[in-house]
Structures are given as structure tokens and as C-alpha cells.
Coordinates of C-alpha atoms and ligand atoms in Angstrom, one line a residue:
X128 CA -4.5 -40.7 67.2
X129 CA -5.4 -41.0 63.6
X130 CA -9.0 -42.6 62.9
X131 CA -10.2 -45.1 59.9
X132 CA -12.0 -43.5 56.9
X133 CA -15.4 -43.2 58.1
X134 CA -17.2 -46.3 56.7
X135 CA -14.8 -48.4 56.8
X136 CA -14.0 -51.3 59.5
X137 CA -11.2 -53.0 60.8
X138 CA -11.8 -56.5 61.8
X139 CA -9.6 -58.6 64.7
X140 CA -8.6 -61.8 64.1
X141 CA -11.4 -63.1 66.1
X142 CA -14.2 -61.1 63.4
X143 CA -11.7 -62.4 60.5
X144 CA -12.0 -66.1 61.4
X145 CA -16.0 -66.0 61.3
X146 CA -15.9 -64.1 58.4
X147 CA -13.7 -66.7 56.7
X148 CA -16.1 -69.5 58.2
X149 CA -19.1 -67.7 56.2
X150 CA -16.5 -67.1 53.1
X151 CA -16.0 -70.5 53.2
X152 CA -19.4 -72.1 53.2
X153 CA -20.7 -69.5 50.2
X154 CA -17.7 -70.8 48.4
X155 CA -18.0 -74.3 48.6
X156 CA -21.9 -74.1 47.4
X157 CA -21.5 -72.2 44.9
X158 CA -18.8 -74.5 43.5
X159 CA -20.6 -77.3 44.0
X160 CA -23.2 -75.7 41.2
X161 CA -20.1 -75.1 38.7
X162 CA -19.6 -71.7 39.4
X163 CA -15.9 -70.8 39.5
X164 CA -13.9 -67.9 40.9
X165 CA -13.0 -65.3 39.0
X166 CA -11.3 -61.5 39.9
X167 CA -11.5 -58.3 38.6
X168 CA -10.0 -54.8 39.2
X169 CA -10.1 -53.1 42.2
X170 CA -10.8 -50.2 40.3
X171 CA -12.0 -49.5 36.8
X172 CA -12.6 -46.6 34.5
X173 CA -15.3 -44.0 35.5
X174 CA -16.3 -44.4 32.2
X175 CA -17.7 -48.3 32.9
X176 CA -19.9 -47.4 35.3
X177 CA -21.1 -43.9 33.4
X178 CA -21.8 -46.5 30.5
X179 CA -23.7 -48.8 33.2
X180 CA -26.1 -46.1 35.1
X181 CA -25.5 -42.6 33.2
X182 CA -23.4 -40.1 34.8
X183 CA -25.2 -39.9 38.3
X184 CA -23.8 -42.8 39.3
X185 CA -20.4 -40.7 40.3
X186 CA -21.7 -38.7 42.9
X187 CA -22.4 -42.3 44.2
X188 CA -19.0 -43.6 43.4
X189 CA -15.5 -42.9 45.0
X190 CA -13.4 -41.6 41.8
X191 CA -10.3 -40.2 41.0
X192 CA -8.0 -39.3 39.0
X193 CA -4.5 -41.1 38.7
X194 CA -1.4 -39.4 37.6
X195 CA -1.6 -40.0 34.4
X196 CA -5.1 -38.0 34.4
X197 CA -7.2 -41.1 33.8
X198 CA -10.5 -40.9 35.7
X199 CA -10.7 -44.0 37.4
X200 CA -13.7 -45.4 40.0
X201 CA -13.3 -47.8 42.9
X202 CA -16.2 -50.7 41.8
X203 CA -19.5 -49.9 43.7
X204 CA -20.5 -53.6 43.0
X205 CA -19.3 -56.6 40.9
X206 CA -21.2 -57.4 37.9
X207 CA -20.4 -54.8 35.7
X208 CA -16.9 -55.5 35.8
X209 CA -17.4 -58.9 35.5
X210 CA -19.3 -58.3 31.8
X211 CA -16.4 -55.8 31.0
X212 CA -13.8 -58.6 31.8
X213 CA -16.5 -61.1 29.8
X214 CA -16.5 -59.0 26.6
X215 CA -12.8 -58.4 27.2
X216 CA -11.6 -61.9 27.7
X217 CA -14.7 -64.6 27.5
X218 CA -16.3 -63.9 24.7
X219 CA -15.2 -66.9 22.9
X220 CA -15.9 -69.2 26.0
X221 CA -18.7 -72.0 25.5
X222 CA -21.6 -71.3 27.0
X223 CA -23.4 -70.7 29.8
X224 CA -20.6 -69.6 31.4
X225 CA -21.1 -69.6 35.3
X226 CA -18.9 -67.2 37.9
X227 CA -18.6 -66.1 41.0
X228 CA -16.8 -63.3 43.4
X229 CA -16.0 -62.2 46.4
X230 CA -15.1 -58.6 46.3
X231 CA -14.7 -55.1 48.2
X232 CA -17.1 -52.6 47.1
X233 CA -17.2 -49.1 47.4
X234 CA -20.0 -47.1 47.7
X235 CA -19.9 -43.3 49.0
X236 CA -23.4 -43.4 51.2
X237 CA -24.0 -42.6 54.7
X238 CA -22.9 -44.7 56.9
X239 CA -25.1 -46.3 59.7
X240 CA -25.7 -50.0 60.6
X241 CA -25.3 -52.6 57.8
X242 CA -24.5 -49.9 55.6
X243 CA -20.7 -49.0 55.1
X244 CA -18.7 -46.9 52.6
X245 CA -16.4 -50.2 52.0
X246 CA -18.2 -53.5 52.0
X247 CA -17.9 -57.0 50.5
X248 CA -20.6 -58.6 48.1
X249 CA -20.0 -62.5 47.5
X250 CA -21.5 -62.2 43.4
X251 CA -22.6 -64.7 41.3
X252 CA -23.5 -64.2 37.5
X253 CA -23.9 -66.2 34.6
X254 CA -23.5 -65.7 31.2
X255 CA -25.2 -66.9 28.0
X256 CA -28.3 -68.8 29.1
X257 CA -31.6 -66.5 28.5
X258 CA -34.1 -69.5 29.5
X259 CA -36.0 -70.0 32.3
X260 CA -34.0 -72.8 33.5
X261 CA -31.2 -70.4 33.9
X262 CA -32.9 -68.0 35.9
X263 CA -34.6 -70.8 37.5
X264 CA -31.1 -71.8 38.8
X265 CA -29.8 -68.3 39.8
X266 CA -32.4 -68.2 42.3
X267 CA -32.3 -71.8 43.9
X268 CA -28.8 -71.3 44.3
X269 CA -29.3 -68.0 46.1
X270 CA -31.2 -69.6 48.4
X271 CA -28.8 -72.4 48.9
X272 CA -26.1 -70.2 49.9
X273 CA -28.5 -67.8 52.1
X274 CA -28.9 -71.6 54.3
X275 CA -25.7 -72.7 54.2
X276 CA -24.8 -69.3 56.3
X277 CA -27.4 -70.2 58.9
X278 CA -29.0 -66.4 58.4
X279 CA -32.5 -66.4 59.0
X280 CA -34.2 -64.9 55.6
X281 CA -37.1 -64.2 53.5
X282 CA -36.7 -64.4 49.7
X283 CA -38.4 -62.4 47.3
X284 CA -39.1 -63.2 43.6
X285 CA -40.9 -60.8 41.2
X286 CA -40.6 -59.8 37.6
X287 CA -40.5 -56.0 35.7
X288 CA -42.9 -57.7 32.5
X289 CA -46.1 -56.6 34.3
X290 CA -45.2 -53.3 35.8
X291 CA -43.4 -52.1 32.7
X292 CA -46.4 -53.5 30.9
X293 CA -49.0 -51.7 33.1
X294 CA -46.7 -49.1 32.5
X295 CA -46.0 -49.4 28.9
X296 CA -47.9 -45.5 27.8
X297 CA -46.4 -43.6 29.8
X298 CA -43.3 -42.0 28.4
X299 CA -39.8 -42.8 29.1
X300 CA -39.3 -40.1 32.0
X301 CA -42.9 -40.9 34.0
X302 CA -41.9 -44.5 33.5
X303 CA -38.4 -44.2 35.6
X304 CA -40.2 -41.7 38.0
X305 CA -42.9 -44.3 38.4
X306 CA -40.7 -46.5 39.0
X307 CA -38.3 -44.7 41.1
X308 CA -41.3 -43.9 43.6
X309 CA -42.1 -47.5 43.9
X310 CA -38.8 -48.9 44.7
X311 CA -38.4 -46.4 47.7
X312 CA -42.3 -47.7 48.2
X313 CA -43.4 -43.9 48.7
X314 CA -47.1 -44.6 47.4
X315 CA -48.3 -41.0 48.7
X316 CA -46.2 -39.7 46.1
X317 CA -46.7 -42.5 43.6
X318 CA -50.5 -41.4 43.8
X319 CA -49.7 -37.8 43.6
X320 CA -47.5 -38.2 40.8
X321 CA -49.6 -40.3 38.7
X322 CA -52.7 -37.4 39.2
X323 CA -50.1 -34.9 38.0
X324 CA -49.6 -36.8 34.6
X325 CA -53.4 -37.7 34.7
X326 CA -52.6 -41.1 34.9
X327 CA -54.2 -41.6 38.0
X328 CA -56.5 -44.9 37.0
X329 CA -52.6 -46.8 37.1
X330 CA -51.9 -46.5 40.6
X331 CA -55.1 -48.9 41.2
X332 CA -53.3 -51.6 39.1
X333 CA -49.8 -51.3 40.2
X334 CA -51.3 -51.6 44.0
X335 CA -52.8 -54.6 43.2
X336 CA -50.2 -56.0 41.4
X337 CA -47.9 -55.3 44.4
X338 CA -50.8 -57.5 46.2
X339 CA -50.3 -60.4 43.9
X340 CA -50.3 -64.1 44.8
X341 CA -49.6 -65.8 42.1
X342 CA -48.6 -65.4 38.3
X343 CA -52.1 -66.5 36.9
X344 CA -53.5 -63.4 39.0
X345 CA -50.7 -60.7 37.6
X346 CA -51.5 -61.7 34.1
X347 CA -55.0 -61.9 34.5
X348 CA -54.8 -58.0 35.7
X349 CA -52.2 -57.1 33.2
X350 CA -54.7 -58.3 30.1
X351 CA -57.7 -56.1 31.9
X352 CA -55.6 -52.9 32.4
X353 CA -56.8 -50.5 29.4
X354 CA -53.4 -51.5 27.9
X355 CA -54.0 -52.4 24.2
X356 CA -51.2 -54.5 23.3
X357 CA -50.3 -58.1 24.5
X358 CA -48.2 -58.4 27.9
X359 CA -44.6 -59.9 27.1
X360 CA -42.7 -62.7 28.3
X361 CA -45.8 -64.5 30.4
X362 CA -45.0 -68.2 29.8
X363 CA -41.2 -67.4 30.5
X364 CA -42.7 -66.3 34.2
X365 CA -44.7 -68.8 34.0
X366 CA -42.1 -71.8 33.3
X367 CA -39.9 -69.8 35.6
X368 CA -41.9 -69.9 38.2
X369 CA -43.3 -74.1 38.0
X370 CA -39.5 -74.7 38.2
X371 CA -39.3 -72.8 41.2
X372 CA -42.1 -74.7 42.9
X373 CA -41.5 -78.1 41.4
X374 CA -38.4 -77.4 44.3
X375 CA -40.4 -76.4 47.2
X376 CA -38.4 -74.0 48.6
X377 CA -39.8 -70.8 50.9
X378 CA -40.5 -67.7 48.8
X379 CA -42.8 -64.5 48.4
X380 CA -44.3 -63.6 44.4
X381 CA -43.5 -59.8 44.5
X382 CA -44.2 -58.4 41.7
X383 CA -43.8 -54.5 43.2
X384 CA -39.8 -55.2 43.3
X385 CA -38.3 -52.6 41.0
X386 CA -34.0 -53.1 42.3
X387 CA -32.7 -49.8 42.3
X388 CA -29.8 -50.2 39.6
X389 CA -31.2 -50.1 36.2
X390 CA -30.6 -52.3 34.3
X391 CA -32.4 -55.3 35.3
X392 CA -34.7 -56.6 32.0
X393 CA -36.8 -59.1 33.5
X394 CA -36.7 -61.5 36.5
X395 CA -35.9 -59.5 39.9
X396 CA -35.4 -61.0 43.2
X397 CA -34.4 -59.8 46.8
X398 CA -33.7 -61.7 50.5
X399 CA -34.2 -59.8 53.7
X400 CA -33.3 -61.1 56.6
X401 CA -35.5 -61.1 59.5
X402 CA -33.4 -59.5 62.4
X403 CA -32.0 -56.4 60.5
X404 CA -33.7 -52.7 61.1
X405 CA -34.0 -50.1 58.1
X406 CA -30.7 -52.2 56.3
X407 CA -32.1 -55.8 56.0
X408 CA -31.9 -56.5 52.1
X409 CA -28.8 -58.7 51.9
X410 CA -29.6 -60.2 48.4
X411 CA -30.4 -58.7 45.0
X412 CA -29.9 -59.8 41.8
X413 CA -32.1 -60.5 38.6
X414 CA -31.7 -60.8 34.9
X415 CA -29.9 -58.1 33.1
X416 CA -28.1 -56.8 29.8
X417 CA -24.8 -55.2 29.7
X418 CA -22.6 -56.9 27.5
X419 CA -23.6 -54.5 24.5
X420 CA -22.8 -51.0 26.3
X421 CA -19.2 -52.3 26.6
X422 CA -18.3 -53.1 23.3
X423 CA -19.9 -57.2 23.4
X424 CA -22.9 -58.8 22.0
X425 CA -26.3 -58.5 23.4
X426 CA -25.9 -61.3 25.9
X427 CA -28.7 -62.5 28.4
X428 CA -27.0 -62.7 31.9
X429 CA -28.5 -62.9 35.1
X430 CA -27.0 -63.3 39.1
X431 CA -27.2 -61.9 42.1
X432 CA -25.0 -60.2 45.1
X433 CA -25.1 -61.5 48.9
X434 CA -24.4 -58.4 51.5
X435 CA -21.6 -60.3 52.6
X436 CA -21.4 -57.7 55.9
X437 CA -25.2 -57.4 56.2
X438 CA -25.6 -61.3 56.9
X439 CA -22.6 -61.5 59.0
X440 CA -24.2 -59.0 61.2
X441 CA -27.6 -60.7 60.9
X442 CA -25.3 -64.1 62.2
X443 CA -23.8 -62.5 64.7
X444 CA -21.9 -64.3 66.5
X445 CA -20.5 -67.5 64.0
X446 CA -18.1 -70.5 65.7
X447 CA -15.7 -71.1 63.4
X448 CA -14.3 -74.6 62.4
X449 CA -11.1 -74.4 65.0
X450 CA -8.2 -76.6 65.1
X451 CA -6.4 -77.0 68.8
X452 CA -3.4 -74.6 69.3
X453 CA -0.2 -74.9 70.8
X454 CA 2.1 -73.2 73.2
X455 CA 5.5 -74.0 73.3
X456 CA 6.7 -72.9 76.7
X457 CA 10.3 -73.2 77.1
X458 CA 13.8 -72.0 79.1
X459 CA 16.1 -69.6 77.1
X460 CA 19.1 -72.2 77.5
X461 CA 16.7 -74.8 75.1
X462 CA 15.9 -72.4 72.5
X463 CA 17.2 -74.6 69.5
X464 CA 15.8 -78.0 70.7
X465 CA 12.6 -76.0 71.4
X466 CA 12.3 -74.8 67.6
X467 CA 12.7 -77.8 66.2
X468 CA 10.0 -79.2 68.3
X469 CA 7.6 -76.4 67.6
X470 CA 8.6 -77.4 63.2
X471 CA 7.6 -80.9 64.1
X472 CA 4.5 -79.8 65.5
X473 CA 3.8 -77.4 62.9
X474 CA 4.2 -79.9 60.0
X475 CA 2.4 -82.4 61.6
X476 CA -0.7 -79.7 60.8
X477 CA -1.1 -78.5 64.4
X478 CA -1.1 -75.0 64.7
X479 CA 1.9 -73.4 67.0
X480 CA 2.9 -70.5 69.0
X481 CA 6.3 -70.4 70.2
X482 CA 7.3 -67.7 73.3
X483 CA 9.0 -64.6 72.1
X484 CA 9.7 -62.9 75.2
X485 CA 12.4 -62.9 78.0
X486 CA 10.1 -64.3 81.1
X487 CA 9.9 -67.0 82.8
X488 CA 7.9 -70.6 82.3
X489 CA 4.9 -69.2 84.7
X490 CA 4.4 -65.9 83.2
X491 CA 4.9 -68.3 79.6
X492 CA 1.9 -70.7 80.7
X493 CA -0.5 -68.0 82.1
X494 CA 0.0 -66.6 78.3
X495 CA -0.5 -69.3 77.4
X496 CA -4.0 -69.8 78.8
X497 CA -4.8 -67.3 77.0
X498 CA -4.5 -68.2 73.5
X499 CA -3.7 -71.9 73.3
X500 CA -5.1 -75.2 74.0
X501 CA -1.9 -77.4 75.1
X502 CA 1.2 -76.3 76.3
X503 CA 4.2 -78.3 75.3
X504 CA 6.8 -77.3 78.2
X505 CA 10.5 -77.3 77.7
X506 CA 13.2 -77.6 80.1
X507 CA 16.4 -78.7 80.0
X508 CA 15.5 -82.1 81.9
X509 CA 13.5 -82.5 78.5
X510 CA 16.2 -81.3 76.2
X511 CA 18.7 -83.9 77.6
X512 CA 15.9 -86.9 77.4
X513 CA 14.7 -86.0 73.9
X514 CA 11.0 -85.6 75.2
X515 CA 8.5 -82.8 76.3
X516 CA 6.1 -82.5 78.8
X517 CA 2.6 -81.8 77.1
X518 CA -0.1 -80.3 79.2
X519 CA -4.1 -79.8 78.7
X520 CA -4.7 -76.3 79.6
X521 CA -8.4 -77.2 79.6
X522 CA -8.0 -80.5 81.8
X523 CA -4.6 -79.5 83.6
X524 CA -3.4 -83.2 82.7
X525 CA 0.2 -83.3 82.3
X526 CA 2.5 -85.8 80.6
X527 CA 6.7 -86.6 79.9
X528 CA 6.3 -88.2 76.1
X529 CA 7.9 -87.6 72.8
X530 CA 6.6 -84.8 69.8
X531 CA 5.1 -87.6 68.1
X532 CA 3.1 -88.7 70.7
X533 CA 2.1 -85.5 71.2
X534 CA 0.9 -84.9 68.0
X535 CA -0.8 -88.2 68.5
X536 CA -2.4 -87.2 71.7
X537 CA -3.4 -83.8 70.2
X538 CA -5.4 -85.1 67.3
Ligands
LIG8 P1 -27.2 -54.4 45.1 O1 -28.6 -54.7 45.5 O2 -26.9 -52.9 44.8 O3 -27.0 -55.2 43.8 O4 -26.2 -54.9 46.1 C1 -26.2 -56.3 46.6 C2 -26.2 -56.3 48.1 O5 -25.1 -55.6 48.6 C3 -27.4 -55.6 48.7 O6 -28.5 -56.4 48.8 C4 -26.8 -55.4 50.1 O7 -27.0 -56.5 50.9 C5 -25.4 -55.2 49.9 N1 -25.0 -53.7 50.0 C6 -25.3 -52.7 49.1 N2 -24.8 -51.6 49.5 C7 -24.2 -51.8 50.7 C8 -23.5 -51.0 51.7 N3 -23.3 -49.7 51.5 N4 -23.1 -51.6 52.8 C9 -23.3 -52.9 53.0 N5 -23.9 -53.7 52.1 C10 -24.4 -53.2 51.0 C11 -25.8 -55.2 43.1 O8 -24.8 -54.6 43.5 C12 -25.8 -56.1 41.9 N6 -24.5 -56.1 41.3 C13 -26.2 -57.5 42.2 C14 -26.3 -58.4 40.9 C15 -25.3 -59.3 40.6 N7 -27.2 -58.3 40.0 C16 -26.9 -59.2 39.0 N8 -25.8 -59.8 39.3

């Protein structure tokens, strides 16, 4: 028997409903904050994503070549895309321009729990803003659709001005390392690594910055950590962060997030949910520039992606908005009359299964059990009188009457 690629899922109709549910209720937030759906390719040139994170990112990626000998990459997230498809087609677009997605992303890891080789991220970014209100609004909206999903969560808000700050003489290479170390948060080899650049005095700082309560606090260390020059962008994290609290919603100042990808510039932010093991990040997002590596004007966008797989597992199981179903149960010699009933209940919006095998109206109704709510039971007796015997499978109630006050009875 052939097997799926490993990493991937399929999902029954059962799985597919609550995911829609979930779908639904990101969707519907994040319009309600102006931010409109947009799609991109499935795949896009290697080259995008070589731009994006240098060329290690295709040992990451799932690549190919098609047969025209383009090297081509399924997308291992949205957002750069999304700025490719801005400089493409947007540019002229008044702005702040605010998007969203919900795409299939490909990512060649190891698979275990909450971490597949296909998965879906529901992305939001917007484009053109560069103020604090902006990334002000990123965030609260993150959080709004983290509730409306009912996942149980922690959010996380930092910024990279004080560690790149404390960081700031080190070169290029021990920055990234530095920084690399931290986001895994192996601090044994932090601390060794900083001794072996004689740098040791930082790892002090970038501890207690990590241990951070509020903004006064970081900026108060980053002006007394042997750094000569002045620390960048501190009443941006300031207003930032007043806007943030001004709306009283749940959060933890970290200021030791670093987000793996690269090329986040200033506010970083992250949710974990509470009932997840090793794989419970299932936000990350933060403010970012791309727009110039593919061909656009520097732009300042910022956004985020929800681990659309990672909170449906957090959820587990989700009861989706369900209609009632029908079953229309019916003898061979009736067929016709009971088609046309099964179109009028169909158009009247109820949703209707007719029988498709050759078996009788008992081994029909115990199907029916099964997947439906009513049956509406067709005989010939009916056929003649122009009427059809409607049952509750729930209650076991049972009456003669016409489709229409069936419909009515059903709704
Ligand atoms: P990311 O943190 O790499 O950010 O991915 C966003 C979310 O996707 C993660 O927090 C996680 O929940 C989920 N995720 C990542 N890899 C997997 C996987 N293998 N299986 C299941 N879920 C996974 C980004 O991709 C950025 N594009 C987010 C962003 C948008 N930043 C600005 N705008």
C-alpha cells in the first residue's frame, strides 16, 4: 500500500470541518481590521528566498528544477512572497497597505509533533507604515485572532534595539553567532563563546536584559553597558509599548527574543501556547525589510504568522458551526419524485444526502443514523399523495407533511 510523503497529513472530513471553523474565525478578525486576502505562488524562484536568508536557506527548502531548468522552491513561509508580489504589483498602492494569507508551507525538517514537512501559516503583513502605531496594531490584532480561536496562549513582545545595541562592537560574524546561540537559548555556549572572543563582560548584560521587566529598565542597562554611542530607536519602544498597555491586554516584555529568520529590524514578538511540548511557538512575526532585496524601495513592513496546525492541535478537539443534514430514504420505483424532493430541500439551504445503493428502506435508515439528522422517507404511498414522511432520527418522531413543511420543521 503506498504511504503519504512523510510530513505530510491527510485530514477526513471530520478534521477538515474544524479546521474550516478555525479558518473561519481568523478570517473574519482579521477583516474586520481591514486586512484583505491576498494569494501568492505556490512556488517561487530559489532565487527569492537565496535573496531573503543567503544560500543556506535551500538545504531548508524543498527545491527543484522544472523542465525548463529553472530552479524553483516550494514557499517555506509567506511573507517574502508576499513583498515580491508587493514590489511586483503594489507598489503604486496608497498606503499602509494591510494583507493577509492563508497558505501551505513547505519546510524540509524533521518531523515530529506540531512540526510537519507541509503545514499552513494564516499571515498577516502590512506594508508602508514604519510608526509605532503600526506595529502597535500588528500585535493587538495577533492577539485578537490567538482568542478568537479559543487556544490558550502566552504572548511575547520584545525588541532587537537593545541586544544589537549591547552588541553593537562585536563584528558582523560574533554578532550572528551571538545571536544564533541565544535564540536556541544555549547560554553554556553563549558564555563560552563570548570568553573565546574575550567578550566575556557581555554575557552579564544580555542575561539581564533577557530578565527585563519593563522598557525603562532595558534602557537604563543599555546606557551603562561600556557601549560608547547612544542606543537607537528608544522612544519608538517606548510609544510602542504605552499603546500596548493603554489596551490592557496579557503579555510578557522579552527582550532575549532573537526569531530565527533574519531579517527582522526591530520589534519581535512570539505566542506559545500553554499545552504544547518542545513545538509550542505558534506565533512569530515582527518588523522587517525586504522590499529592497527584490528590486522595491526600502519599505518598513511588519506582520506576523499563526501556526495554523500548531493551534489546531493545541484546540484539539473544535465543534464546528453545523447545519442539520438530511437523508432521503426512498424505494427504487420513486426515484424521480424522490430527486426532486431532495432539490427542494437542497435549495431551501438544508444540506442533503440522497441513497445511492440498491437496498432496502431499513438498511437506507440505519445509514442513515449514521450521518444525518432527519430522514425524509419515500414510498410510493407518498409519491401518489405529493407528501413525505419526515422523521427525527434523534427523537424518532415521525410525520406524513409536504417538502415545505419540512423545510419548515427542519429550521
Ligand atoms: P516563523 O516563526 O518561521 O515565521 O513561522 C511562523 C509559525 O509557523 C511558527 O510560529 C510556527 O507556529 C509555524 N511553523 C513553522 N514551522 C512549522 C512546521 N514545520 N510545522 C508546523 N508549524 C510550523 C515566519 O514564517 C514569518 N514569515 C512570520 C512573519 C510574517 N513575520 C513577518 N510577517
Amino acid at each position: 500500500m503506498l504511504q503519504k510523503p512523510r510530513g505530510t497529513r491527510d485530514f477526513l472530513p471530520d478534521e477538515m470541518e474544524q479546521r474550516r471553523e478555525i479558518e473561519m474565525r481568523l478570517r473574519k478578525v482579521a477583516r474586520n481590521w481591514g486586512y484583505r486576502e491576498i494569494c501568492t505562488p505556490t512556488f517561487e524562484t530559489q532565487e527569492l528566498y537565496v535573496l531573503r536568508s543567503g544560500e543556506g536557506i535551500i538545504n531548508e527548502m524543498y527545491t527543484f528544477e522544472d523542465k525548463g531548468g529553472r530552479k524553483l522552491a516550494l514557499r517555506p513561509e509567506g511573507t517574502a512572497a508576499v513583498i515580491r508580489m508587493y514590489v511586483n504589483e503594489a507598489k503604486v498602492l496608497s498606503k499602509p497597505l494591510r494583507w493577509c494569507y492563508l497558505s501551505d508551507c513547505y519546510r524540509y525538517e524533521r518531523p515530529q509533533k506540531g512540526r510537519y514537512r507541509q503545514f499552513w501559516q494564516f499571515g498577516v503583513e502590512q506594508i508602508g507604515a514604519d510608526t509605532p502605531a503600526g506595529e502597535a496594531e500588528i500585535i493587538l490584532l495577533a492577539y485578537e485572532m490567538l482568542k478568537s480561536t479559543g487556544v490558550r496562549f502566552e504572548l511575547h513582545i520584545g525588541h532587537l534595539a537593545p541586544m544589537k545595541h549591547i552588541l553593537s562592537e562585536l563584528s558582523d560574524a560574533d554578532r550572528k553567532a551571538v545571536m544564533a546561540l541565544l535564540d536556541k537559548k544555549n547560554f553554556e555556549d553563549l558564555k563560552k563563546y563570548l570568553e573565546g572572543i574575550n567578550a566575556a563582560g557581555l554575557y552579564d548584560s544580555l542575561i539581564k536584559l533577557i530578565e527585563c521587566k519593563n522598557i525603562d529598565e532595558a534602557i537604563e542597562l543599555c546606557n551603562n553597558c561600556g557601549v560608547s554611542s547612544d542606543m537607537p530607536d528608544k522612544d519608538r519602544m517606548k510609544e510602542l509599548i504605552a499603546i500596548i498597555d493603554s489596551q490592557k491586554i496579557d503579555y510578557k516584555l522579552n527582550l532575549g527574543i532573537v526569531r530565527g529568520l533574519d531579517y527582522y529590524t526591530g520589534m519581535v514578538f512570539e505566542g506559545f501556547a500553554d499545552n504544547l511540548g518542545a513545538e509550542n511557538q505558534i506565533l512569530g512575526g515582527g518588523s522587517y525589510r525586504l522590499a529592497h532585496l527584490f528590486g522595491g524601495d526600502d519599505t518598513a513592513t511588519c506582520g506576523f504568522g499563526i501556526g495554523f496546525d500548531r493551534v489546531m492541535v493545541s484546540l484539539g478537539e473544535v465543534k464546528p458551526a453545523s447545519s442539520p443534514t438530511v437523508a432521503v430514504v426512498y424505494t427504487s420505483d420513486v426515484a424521480g419524485y424522490a430527486f426532486t424532493a431532495a432539490k427542494e430541500l437542497r435549495s431551501a439551504g438544508i444540506n442533503t444526502e440522497l441513497n445511492l445503493l440498491d437496498r432496502g428502506i431499513g438498511a437506507q435508515m440505519k445509514y442513515a443514523a449514521k450521518t444525518a439528522d432527519y430522514a425524509v422517507v419515500i414510498g410510493a404511498r407518498e409519491a401518489e399523495a405529493g407528501t413525505i414522511t419526515l422523521k427525527d432520527l434523534k427523537s424518532g418522531e415521525q410525520k406524513e407533511c409536504t417538502v415545505a413543511d419540512a423545510v419548515q420543521s427542519i429550521l
